PDB file of C-alpha atoms in Angstrom:
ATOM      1  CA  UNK A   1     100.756  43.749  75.306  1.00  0.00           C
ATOM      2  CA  UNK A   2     102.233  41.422  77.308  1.00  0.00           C
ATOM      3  CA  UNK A   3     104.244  38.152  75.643  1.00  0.00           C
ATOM      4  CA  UNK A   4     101.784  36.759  73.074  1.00  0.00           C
ATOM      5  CA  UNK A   5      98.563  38.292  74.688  1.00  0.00           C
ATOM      6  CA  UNK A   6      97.822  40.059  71.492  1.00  0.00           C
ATOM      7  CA  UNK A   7      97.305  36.657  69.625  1.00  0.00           C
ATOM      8  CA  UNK A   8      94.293  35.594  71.783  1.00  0.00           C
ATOM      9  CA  UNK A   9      91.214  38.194  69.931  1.00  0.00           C
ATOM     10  CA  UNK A  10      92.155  36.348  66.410  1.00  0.00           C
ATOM     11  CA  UNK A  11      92.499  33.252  67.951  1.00  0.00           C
ATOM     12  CA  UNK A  12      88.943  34.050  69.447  1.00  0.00           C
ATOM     13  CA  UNK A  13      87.257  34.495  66.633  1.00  0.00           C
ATOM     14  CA  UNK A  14      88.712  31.779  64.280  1.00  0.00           C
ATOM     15  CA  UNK A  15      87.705  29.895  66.673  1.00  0.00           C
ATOM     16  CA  UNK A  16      84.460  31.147  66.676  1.00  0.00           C
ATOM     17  CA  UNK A  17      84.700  30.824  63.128  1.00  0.00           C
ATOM     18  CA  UNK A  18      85.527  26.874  63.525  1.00  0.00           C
ATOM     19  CA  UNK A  19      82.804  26.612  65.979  1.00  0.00           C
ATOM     20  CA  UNK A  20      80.048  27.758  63.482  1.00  0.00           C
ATOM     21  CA  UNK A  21      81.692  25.691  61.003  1.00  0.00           C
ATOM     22  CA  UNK A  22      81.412  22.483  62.824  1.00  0.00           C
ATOM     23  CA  UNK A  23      77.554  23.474  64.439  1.00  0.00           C
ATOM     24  CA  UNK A  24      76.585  23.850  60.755  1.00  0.00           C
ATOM     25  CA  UNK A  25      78.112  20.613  59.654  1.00  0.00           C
ATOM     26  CA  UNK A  26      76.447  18.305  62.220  1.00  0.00           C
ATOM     27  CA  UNK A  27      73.014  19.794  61.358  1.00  0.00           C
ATOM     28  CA  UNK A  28      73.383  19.691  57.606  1.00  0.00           C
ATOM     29  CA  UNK A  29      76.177  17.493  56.142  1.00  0.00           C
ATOM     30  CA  UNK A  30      77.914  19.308  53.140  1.00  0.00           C
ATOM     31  CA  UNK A  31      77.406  22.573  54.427  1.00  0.00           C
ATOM     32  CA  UNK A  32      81.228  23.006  55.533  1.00  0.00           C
ATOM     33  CA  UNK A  33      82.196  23.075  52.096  1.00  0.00           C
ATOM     34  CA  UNK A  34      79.381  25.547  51.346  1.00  0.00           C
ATOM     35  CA  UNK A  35      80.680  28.238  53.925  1.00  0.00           C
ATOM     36  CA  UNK A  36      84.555  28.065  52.871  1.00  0.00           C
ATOM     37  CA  UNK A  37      83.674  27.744  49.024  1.00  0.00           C
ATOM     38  CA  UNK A  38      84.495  31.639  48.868  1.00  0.00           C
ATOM     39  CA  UNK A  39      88.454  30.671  49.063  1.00  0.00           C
ATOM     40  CA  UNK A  40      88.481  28.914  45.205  1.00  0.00           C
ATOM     41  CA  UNK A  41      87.284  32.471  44.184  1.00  0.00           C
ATOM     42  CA  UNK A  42      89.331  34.778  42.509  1.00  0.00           C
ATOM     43  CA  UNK A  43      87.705  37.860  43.100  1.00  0.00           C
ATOM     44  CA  UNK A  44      87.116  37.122  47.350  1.00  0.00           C
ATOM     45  CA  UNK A  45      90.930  36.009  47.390  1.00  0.00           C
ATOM     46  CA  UNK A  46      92.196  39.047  45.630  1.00  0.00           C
ATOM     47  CA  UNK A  47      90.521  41.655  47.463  1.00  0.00           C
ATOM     48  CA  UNK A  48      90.951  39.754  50.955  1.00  0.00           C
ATOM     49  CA  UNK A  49      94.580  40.018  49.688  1.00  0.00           C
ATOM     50  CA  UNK A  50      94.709  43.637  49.715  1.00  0.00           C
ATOM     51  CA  UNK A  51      92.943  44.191  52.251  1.00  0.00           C
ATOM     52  CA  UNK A  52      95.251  41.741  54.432  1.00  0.00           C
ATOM     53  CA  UNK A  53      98.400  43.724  53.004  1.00  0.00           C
ATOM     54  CA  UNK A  54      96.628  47.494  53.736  1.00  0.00           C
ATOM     55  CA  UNK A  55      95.785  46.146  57.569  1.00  0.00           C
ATOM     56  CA  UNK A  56      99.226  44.662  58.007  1.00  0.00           C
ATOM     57  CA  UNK A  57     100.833  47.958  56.655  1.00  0.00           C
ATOM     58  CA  UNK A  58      98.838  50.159  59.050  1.00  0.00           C
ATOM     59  CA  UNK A  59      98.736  47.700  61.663  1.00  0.00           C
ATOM     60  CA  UNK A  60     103.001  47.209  61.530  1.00  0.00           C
ATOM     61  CA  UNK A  61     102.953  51.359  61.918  1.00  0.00           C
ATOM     62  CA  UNK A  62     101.224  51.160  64.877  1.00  0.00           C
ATOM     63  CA  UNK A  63     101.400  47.883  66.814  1.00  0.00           C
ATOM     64  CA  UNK A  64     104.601  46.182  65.057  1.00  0.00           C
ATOM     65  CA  UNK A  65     104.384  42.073  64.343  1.00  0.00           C
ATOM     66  CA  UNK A  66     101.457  41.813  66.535  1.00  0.00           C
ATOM     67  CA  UNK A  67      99.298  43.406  63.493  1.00  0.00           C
ATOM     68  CA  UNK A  68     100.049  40.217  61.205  1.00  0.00           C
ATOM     69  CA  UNK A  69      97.158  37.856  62.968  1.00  0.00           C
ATOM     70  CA  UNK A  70      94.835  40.511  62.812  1.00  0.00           C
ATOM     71  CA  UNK A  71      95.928  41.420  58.872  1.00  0.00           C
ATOM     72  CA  UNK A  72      94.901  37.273  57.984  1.00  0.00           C
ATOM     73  CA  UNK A  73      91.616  37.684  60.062  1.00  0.00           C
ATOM     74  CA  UNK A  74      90.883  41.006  58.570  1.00  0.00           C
ATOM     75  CA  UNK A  75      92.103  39.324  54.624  1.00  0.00           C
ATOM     76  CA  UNK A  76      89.913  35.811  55.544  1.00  0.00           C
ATOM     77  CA  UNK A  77      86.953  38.033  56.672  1.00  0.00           C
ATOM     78  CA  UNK A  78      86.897  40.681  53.900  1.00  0.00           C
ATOM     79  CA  UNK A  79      87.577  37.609  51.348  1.00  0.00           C
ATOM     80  CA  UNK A  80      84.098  36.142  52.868  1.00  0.00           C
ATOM     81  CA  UNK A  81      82.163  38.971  52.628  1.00  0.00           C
ATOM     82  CA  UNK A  82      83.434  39.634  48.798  1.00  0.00           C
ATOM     83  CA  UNK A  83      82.653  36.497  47.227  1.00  0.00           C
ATOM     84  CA  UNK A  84      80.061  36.072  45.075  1.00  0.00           C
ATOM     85  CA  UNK A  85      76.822  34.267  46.110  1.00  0.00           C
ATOM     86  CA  UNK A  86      75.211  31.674  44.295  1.00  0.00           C
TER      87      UNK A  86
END
């Protein structure tokens, strides 16, 4: 893609991510905390870990340094759908 072109579908949805965040938080104060809890645990960080390194391995093959935004969205995403619910 052209320059840093391939930077604006993560920044998209992190910022889609943030949005929800912030929505959330005026409705219900304390919830922000709630939604990112899943980063102080060990088994969400470890497998959106590998799953970051597998997508950045792939993604380097095939689309070079552009595939490192995409490997932390794909790691912070996987990491949020592994955590544990309480």
């Amino acid at each position: 893609m052209n320059g840093e072109a391939w930077l604006l579908g993560p920044a998209v949805v992190l910022g889609a991510l943030a949005i929800r965040t912030a929505v959330t938080e005026l409705r219900r104060p304390g919830t922000a905390r709630e939604q990112w809890a899943f980063l102080q645990s060990r088994r969400a960080l470890f497998a959106g870990a590998a799953a970051s390194l597998v997508a950045g391995a792939v993604g380097w093959h095939f689309l070079g340094a552009a595939s490192a935004a995409w490997a932390v969205l794909t790691g912070l995403l996987v990491a949020l759908i592994a955590a544990p619910r309480v």
